[in-house]
Coordinates of C-alpha atoms in Angstrom, one line a residue:
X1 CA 7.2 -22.3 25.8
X2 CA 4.5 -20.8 24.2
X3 CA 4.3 -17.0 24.1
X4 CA 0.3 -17.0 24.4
X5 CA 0.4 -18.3 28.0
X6 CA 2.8 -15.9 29.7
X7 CA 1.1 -13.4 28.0
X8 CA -2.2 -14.6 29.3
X9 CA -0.9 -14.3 33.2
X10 CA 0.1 -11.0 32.9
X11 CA -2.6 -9.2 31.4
X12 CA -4.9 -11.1 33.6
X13 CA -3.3 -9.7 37.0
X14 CA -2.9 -6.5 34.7
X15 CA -6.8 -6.4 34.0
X16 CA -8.1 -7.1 38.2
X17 CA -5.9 -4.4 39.3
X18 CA -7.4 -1.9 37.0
X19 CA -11.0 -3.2 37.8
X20 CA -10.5 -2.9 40.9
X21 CA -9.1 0.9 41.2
X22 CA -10.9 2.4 37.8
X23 CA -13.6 3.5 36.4
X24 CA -15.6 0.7 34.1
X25 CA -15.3 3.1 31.0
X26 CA -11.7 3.4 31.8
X27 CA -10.9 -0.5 31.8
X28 CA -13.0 -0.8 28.7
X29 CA -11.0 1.8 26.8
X30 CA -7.8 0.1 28.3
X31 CA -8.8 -3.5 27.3
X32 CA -9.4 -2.1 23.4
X33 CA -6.1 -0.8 23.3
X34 CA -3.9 -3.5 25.7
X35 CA -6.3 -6.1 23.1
X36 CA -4.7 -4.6 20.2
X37 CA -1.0 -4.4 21.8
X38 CA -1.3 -8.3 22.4
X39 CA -2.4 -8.9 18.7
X40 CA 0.8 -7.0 17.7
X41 CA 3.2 -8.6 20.1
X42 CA 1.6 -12.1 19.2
X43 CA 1.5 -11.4 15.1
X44 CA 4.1 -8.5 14.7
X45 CA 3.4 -8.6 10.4
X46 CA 0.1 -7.1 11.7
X47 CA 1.6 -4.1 13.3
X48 CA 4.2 -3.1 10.4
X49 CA 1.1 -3.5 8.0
X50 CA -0.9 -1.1 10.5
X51 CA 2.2 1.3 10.4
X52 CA 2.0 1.4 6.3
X53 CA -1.4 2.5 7.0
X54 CA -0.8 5.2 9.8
X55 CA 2.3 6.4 8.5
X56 CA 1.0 7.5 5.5
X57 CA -2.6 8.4 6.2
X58 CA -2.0 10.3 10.2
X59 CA 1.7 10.4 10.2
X60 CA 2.1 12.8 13.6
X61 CA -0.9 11.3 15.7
X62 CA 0.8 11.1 18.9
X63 CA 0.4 9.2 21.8
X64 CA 2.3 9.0 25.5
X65 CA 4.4 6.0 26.5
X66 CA 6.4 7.6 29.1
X67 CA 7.4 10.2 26.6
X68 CA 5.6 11.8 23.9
X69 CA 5.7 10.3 20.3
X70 CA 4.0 9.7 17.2
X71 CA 1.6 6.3 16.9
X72 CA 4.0 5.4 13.7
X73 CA 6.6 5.1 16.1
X74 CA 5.3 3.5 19.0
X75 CA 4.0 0.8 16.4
X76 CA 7.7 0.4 15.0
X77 CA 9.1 -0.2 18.8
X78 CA 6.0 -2.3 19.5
X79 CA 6.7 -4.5 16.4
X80 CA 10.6 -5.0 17.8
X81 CA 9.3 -5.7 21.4
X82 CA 7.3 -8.7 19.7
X83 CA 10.4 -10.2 17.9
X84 CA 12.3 -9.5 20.9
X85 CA 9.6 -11.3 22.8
X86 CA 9.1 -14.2 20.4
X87 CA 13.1 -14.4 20.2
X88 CA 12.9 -14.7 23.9
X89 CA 10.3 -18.0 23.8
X90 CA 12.1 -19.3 20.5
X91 CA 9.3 -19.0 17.9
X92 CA 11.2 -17.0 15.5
X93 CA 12.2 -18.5 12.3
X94 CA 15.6 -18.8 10.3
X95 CA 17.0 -15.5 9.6
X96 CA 18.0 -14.3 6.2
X97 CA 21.4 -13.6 5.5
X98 CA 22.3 -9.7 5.6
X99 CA 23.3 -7.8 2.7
X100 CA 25.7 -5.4 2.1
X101 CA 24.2 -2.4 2.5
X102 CA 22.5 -3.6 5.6
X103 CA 25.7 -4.6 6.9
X104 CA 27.0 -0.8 5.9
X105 CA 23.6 0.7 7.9
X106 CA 24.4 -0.9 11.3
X107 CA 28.0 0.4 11.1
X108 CA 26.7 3.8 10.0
X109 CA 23.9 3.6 12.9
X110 CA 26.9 2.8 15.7
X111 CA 29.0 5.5 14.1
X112 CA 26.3 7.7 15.2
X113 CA 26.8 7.4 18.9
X114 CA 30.1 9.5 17.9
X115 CA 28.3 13.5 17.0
X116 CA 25.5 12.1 19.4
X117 CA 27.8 12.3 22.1
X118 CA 29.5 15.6 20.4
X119 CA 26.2 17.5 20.5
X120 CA 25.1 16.9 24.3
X121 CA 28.6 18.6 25.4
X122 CA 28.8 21.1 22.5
X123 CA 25.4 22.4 22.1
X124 CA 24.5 24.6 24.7
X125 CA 20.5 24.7 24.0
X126 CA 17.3 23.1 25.3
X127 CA 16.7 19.6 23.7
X128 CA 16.4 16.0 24.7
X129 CA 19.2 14.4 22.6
X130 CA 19.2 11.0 23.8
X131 CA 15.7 10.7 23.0
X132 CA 16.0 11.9 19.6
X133 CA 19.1 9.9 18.5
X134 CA 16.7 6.6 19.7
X135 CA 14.3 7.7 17.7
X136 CA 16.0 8.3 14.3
X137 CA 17.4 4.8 15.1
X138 CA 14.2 3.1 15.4
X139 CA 13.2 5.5 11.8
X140 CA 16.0 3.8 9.9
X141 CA 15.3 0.4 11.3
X142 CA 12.5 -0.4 8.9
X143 CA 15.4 -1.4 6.5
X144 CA 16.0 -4.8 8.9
X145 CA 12.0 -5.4 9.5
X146 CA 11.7 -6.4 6.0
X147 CA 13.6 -9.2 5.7
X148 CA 12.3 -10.5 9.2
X149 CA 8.2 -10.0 8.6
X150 CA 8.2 -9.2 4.4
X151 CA 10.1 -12.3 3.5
X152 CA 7.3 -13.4 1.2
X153 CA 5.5 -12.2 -2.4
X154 CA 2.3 -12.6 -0.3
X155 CA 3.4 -10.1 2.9
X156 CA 5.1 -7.6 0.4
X157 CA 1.7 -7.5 -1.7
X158 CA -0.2 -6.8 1.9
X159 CA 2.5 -3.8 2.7
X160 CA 1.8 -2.4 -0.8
X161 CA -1.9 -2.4 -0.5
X162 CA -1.5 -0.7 3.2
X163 CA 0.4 2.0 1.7
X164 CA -1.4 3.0 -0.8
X165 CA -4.3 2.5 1.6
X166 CA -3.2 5.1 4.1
X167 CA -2.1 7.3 1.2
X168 CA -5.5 7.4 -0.4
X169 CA -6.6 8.4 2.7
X170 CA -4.5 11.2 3.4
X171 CA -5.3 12.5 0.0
X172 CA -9.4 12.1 0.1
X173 CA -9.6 14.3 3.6
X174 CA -6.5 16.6 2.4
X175 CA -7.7 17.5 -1.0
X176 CA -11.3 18.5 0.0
X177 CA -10.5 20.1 2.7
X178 CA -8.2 22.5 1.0
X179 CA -10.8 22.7 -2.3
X180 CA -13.6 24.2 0.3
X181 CA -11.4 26.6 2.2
X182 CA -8.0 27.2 -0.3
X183 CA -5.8 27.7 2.4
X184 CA -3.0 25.2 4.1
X185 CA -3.8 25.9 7.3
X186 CA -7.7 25.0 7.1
X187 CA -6.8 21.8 8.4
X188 CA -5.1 21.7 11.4
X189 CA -8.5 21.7 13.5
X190 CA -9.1 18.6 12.0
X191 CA -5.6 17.6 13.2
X192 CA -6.1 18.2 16.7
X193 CA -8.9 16.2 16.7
X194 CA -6.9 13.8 15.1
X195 CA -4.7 13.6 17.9
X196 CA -1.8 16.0 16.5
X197 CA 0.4 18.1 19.0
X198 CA 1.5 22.0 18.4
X199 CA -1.4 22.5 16.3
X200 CA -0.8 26.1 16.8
X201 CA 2.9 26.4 16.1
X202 CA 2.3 24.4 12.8
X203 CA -0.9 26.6 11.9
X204 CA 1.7 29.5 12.5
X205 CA 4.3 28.2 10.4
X206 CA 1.9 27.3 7.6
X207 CA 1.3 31.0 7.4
X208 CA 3.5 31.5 4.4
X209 CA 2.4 28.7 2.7
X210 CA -1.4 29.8 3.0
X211 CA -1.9 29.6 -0.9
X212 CA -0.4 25.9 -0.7
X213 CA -2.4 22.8 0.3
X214 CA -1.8 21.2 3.4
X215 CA -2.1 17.6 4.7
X216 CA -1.8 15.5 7.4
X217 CA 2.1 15.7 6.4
X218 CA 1.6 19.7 7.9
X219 CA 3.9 21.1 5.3
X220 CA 3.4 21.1 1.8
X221 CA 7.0 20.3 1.1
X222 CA 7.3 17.8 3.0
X223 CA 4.0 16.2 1.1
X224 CA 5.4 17.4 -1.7
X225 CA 8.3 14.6 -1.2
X226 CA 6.3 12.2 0.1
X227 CA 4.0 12.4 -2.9
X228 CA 6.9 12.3 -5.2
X229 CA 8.3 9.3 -3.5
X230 CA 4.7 7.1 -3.2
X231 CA 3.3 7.8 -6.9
X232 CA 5.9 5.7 -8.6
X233 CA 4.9 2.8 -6.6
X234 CA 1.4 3.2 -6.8
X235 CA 1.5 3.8 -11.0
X236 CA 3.6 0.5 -11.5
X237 CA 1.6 -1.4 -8.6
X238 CA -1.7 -0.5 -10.6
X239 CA -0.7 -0.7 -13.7
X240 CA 0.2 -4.5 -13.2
X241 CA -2.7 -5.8 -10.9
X242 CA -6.2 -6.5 -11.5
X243 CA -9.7 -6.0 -9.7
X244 CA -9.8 -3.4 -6.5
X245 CA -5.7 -3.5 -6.3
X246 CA -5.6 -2.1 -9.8
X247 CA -8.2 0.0 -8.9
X248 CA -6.7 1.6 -6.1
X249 CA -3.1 1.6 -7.7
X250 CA -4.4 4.3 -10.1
X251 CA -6.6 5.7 -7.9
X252 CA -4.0 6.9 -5.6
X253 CA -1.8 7.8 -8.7
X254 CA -4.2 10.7 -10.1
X255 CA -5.2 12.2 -6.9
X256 CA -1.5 12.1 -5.6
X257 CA -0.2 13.8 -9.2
X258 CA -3.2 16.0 -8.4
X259 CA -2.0 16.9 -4.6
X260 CA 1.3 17.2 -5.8
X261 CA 0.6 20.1 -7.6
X262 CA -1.5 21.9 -5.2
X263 CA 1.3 21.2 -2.8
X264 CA 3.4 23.8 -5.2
X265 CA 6.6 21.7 -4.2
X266 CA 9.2 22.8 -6.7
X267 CA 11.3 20.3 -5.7
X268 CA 9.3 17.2 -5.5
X269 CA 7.7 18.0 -8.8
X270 CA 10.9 18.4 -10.5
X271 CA 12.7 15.2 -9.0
X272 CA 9.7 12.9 -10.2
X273 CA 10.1 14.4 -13.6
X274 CA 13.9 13.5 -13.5
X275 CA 12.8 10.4 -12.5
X276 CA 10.1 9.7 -15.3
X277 CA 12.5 10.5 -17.9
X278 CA 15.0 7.9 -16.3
X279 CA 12.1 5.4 -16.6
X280 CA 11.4 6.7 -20.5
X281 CA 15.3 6.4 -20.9
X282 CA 15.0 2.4 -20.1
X283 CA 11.6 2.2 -22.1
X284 CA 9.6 1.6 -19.2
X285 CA 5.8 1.1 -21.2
X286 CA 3.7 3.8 -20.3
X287 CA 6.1 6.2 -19.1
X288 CA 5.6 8.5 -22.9
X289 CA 2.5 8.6 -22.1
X290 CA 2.5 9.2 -18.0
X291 CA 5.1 12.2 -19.2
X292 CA 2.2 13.5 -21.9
X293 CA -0.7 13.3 -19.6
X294 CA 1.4 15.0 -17.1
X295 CA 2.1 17.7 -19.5
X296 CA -1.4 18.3 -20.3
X297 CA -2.8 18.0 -16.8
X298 CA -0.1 20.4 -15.3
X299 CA -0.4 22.9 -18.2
X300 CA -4.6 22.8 -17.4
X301 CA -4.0 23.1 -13.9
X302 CA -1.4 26.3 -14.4
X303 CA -4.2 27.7 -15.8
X304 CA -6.5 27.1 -13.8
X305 CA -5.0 27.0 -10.4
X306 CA -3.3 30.7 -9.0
X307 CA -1.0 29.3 -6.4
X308 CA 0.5 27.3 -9.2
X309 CA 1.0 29.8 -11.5
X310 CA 2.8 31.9 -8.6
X311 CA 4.9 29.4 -7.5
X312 CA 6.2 29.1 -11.3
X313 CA 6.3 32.8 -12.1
X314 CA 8.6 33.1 -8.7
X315 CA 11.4 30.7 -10.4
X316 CA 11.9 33.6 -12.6
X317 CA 11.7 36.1 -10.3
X318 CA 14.3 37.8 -8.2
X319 CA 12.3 38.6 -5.1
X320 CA 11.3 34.7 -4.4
X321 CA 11.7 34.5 -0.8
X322 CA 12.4 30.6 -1.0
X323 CA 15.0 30.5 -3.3
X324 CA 16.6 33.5 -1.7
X325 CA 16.7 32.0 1.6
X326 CA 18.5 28.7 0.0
X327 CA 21.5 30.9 -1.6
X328 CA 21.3 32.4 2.1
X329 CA 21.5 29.1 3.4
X330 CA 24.8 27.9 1.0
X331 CA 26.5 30.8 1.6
X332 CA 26.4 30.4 5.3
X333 CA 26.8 26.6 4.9
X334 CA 30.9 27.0 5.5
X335 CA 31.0 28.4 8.4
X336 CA 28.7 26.3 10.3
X337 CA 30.8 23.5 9.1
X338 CA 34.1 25.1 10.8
X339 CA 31.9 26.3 13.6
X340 CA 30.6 22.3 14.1
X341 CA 33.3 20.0 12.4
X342 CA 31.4 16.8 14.0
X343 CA 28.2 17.9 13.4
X344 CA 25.8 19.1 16.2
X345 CA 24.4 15.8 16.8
X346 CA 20.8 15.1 18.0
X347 CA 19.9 17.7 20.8
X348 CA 18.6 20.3 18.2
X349 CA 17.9 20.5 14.5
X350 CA 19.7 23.0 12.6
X351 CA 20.5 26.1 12.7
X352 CA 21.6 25.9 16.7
X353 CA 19.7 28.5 18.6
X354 CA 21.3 31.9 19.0
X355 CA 24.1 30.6 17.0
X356 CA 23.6 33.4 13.4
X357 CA 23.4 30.7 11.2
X358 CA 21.7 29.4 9.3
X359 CA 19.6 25.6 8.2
X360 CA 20.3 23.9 5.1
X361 CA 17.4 23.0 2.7
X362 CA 19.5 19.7 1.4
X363 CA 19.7 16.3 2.1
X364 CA 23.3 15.7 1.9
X365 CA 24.5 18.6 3.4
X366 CA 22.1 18.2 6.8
X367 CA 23.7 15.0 7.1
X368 CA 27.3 17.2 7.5
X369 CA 25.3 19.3 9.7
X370 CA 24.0 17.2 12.3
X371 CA 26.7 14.3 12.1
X372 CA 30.0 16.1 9.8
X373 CA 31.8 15.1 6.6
X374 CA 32.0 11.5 7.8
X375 CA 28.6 10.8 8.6
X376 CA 28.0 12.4 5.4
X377 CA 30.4 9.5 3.4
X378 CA 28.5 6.6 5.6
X379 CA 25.3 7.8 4.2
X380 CA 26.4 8.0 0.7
X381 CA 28.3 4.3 1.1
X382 CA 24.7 2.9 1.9
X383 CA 23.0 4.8 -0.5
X384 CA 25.7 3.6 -2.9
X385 CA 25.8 -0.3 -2.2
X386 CA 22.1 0.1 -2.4
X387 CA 22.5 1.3 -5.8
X388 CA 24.9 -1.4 -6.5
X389 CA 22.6 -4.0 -5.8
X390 CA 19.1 -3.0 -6.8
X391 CA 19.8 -1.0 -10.1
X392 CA 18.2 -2.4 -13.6
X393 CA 21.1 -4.7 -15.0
X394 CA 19.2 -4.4 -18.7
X395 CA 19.1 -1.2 -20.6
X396 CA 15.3 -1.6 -21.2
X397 CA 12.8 -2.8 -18.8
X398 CA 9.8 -4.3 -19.1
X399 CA 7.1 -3.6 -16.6
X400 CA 5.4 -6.7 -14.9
X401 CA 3.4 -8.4 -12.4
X402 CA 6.7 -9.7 -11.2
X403 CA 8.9 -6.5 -10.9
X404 CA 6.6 -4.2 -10.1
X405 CA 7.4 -3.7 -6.6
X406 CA 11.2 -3.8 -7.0
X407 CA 10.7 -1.0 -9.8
X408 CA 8.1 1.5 -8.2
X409 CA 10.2 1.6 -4.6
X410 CA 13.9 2.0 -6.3
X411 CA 12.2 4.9 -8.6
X412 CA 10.9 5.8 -5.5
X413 CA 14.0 5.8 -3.9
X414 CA 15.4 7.7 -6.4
X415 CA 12.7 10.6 -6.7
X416 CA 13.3 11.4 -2.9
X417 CA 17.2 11.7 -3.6
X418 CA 16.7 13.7 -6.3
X419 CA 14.1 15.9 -3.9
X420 CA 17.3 15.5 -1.2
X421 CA 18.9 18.4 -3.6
X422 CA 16.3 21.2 -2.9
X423 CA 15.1 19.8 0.8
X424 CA 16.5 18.4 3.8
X425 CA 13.4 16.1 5.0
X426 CA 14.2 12.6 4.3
X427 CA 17.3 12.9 6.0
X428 CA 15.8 13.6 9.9
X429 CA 12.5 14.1 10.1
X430 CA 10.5 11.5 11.5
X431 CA 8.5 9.0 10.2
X432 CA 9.3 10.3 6.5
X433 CA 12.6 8.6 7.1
X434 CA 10.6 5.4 8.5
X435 CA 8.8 5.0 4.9
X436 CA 12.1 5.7 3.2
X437 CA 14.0 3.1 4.4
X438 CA 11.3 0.8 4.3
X439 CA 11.3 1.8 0.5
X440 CA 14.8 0.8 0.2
X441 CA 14.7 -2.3 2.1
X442 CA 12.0 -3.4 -0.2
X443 CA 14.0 -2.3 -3.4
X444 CA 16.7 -4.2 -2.2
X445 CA 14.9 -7.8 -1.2
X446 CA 12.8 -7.4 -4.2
X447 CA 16.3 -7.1 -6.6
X448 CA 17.8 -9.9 -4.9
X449 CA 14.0 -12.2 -5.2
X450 CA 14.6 -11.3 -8.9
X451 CA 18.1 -11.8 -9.3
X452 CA 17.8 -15.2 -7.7
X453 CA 14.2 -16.5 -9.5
X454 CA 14.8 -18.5 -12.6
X455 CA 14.5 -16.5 -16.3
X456 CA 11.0 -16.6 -17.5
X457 CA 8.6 -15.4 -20.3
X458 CA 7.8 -11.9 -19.5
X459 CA 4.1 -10.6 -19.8
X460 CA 4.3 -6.4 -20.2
X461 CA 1.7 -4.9 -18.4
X462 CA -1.4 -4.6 -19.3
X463 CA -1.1 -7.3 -21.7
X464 CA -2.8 -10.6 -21.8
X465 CA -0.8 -13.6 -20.7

């Protein structure tokens, strides 16, 4: 049966109702965005293209659907209501066979109904747990729309281009606005008219990171990471296409090196280092002189740039408040693991309120803190089967039209683990996990596309065939 005529009837009772009982600029609002739900339900590729774009350009733009949440997640549920719908009328295709490490994520995913359950009797503090477990579920299943909606060169190009889209956009209103006022909390009154919630609070909590440039990611860590995750992919994407893709490749790839130095994250800068120097390691072209550029830029903007030079000077300093609280933080790491052997599941983020302890800035160690040592081992066995089965199998690589994709998101990948060892934020936090597994569900099709394509003559980039 087709899906269209269903679809049809409903919205057509749906539509005389509401002219009947509302205003006329209240239906016409309502037809726009009920139009745009029906184009999503009927070509769901659309929707997880418009969620590249969203996710990384207005992240936290929120909107209500019986509960409050962020547009990037109410387009990831809408895009599974559509397959579930077109599942429903049988006009879904042959499905691909799972891989390992997706196997691995659905047994870590049910594990988690174990600390969920844990944290609403153990944790005695305001919170809406079941709501948060669902959506840290619907985060990590990006990994499984990949396979279903990105099973073609042609679709994986169109998710490319949408995130570096969104990101250039995120970077051309982020990057002026902190030029002109020098201060990270200059835009969060663009942010509530972009639709953000808690404008206030996060204005508040940007307080000690004045110096620092915020974004539509709010704190500059946090782009920080997401920079140092992105700019991988968009160097290798550019550096191998032509016309307005190669154009917009690069494009994003200075201005994001740029904003990832205003951002002052330590950690992000240092993980993409770790991960150039693996790249110069396998004689990735380019990467010498990525690595020398970066030199000289950095150096002219530690010059140039005070917040830059502070944030150096304070890793030699003994009165840095941000490494001081992280030596806080693991020395007070034990005893909220005796305190909360399962982990305190999904009602509150760490540290529990009124508990006396402390967070953890680190990605591997929130994991024990929200779902214990064994949710800890599940997330390292996918991250480890991952690694399996999308790492280089030659000791040099050549950069190319072909494997550009599978290169810039597992470098990607690996930039935001190596970020996981000074901050906690692609382990929970929403939205950034969306994009990360979506990274590493593209690493791993794109290895296997590779693995299984017949040998042929490679062309470097930038070379002509």
């Amino acid at each position: 049966m087709p899906l269209a005529f269903p679809l049809a009837l409903i919205f057509s009772l749906v539509f005389g109702v509401m002219a009947w009982l509302l205003p006329a600029f209240k239906v016409a609002a309502a037809l726009v965005g009920i139009a745009a739900i029906v184009t999503v339900i009927r070509k769901p590729l659309w929707g997880l293209l418009l969620f590249a774009v969203i996710a990384t350009f207005l992240p936290y733009t929120t909107v209500e659907v019986g509960i409050r949440t962020t547009v990037s997640e109410a387009l990831i549920m809408l895009v599974w209501a559509s397959l579930m719908a077109q599942a429903l009328f049988g006009q879904t295709g042959p499905r691909s066979q799972r891989l390992p490490t997706e196997r691995l994520l659905i047994a870590f995913m049910l594990f988690s109904v174990f600390p969920f359950i844990i944290g609403l009797i153990v944790i005695k503090a305001d919170g809406n747990g079941p709501v948060n477990w669902v959506r840290w579920l619907f985060n990590l299943s990006t990994l499984f729309l990949v396979p279903r909606l990105l099973d073609t060169r042609q679709a994986r190009e169109q998710m490319i281009i949408g995130i570096l889209l969104g990101t250039l956009a995120m970077l051309l209103l982020s990057i002026p606005v902190y030029l002109k006022n020098g201060t990270a909390s200059s835009i969060t009154p663009i942010l509530e008219s972009l639709g953000y919630s808690s404008t206030e609070a996060v204005e508040k909590g940007l307080a000690s990171f004045n110096s620092r440039m915020g974004s539509t990611w709010m704190h500059p860590n946090v782009t920080g990471g997401a920079l140092a995750m992105l700019l991988p992919l968009a160097a290798c994407f550019g550096l191998t296409r032509k016309g307005w893709p190669r154009a917009l490749g690069l494009a994003v790839t200075l201005l994001g090196g740029l904003g990832l130095l205003m951002t002052g994250s330590r950690g992000a800068l240092l993980s993409l280092a770790v991960v150039l120097l693996w790249m110069a390691s396998r004689k990735v072209p380019y990467t010498g002189r990525v690595l020398m550029t970066a030199l000289v830029l950095g150096a002219l903007t530690l010059v140039l740039y005070p917040p830059l030079q502070e944030r150096v000077l304070a890793l030699f300093s003994s009165n840095d408040a941000s490494t001081s609280v992280r030596f806080d933080e693991y020395a007070n790491f034990p005893e909220a693991m005796a305190r909360y052997p399962f982990g305190i599941g999904f009602k509150v983020d760490p540290p529990v309120p009124d508990s006396g302890l402390y967070g953890i800035s680190n990605l591997w160690l929130n994991y024990v803190y929200k779902l214990g040592v064994l949710g800890m081992l599940f997330f390292c066995a996918v991250i480890w089967s991952w690694w399996k089965h999308s790492r280089p199998q030659t000791k040099s690589l050549i950069l190319t039209h072909d494997n550009a994709i599978w290169l810039g998101c597992t470098s990607g990948v690996m930039a935001a683990l190596v970020s996981g060892l000074f901050d906690h934020y692609f382990s929970f936090t929403t939205v950034l996990i969306a994009l990360f597994w979506l990274f590493l569900g593209l690493s791993l099709r794109e290895a296997k596309r590779l693995a299984a394509a017949p040998a042929q003559p490679q062309t470097p980039a930038g070379s002509q065939p």
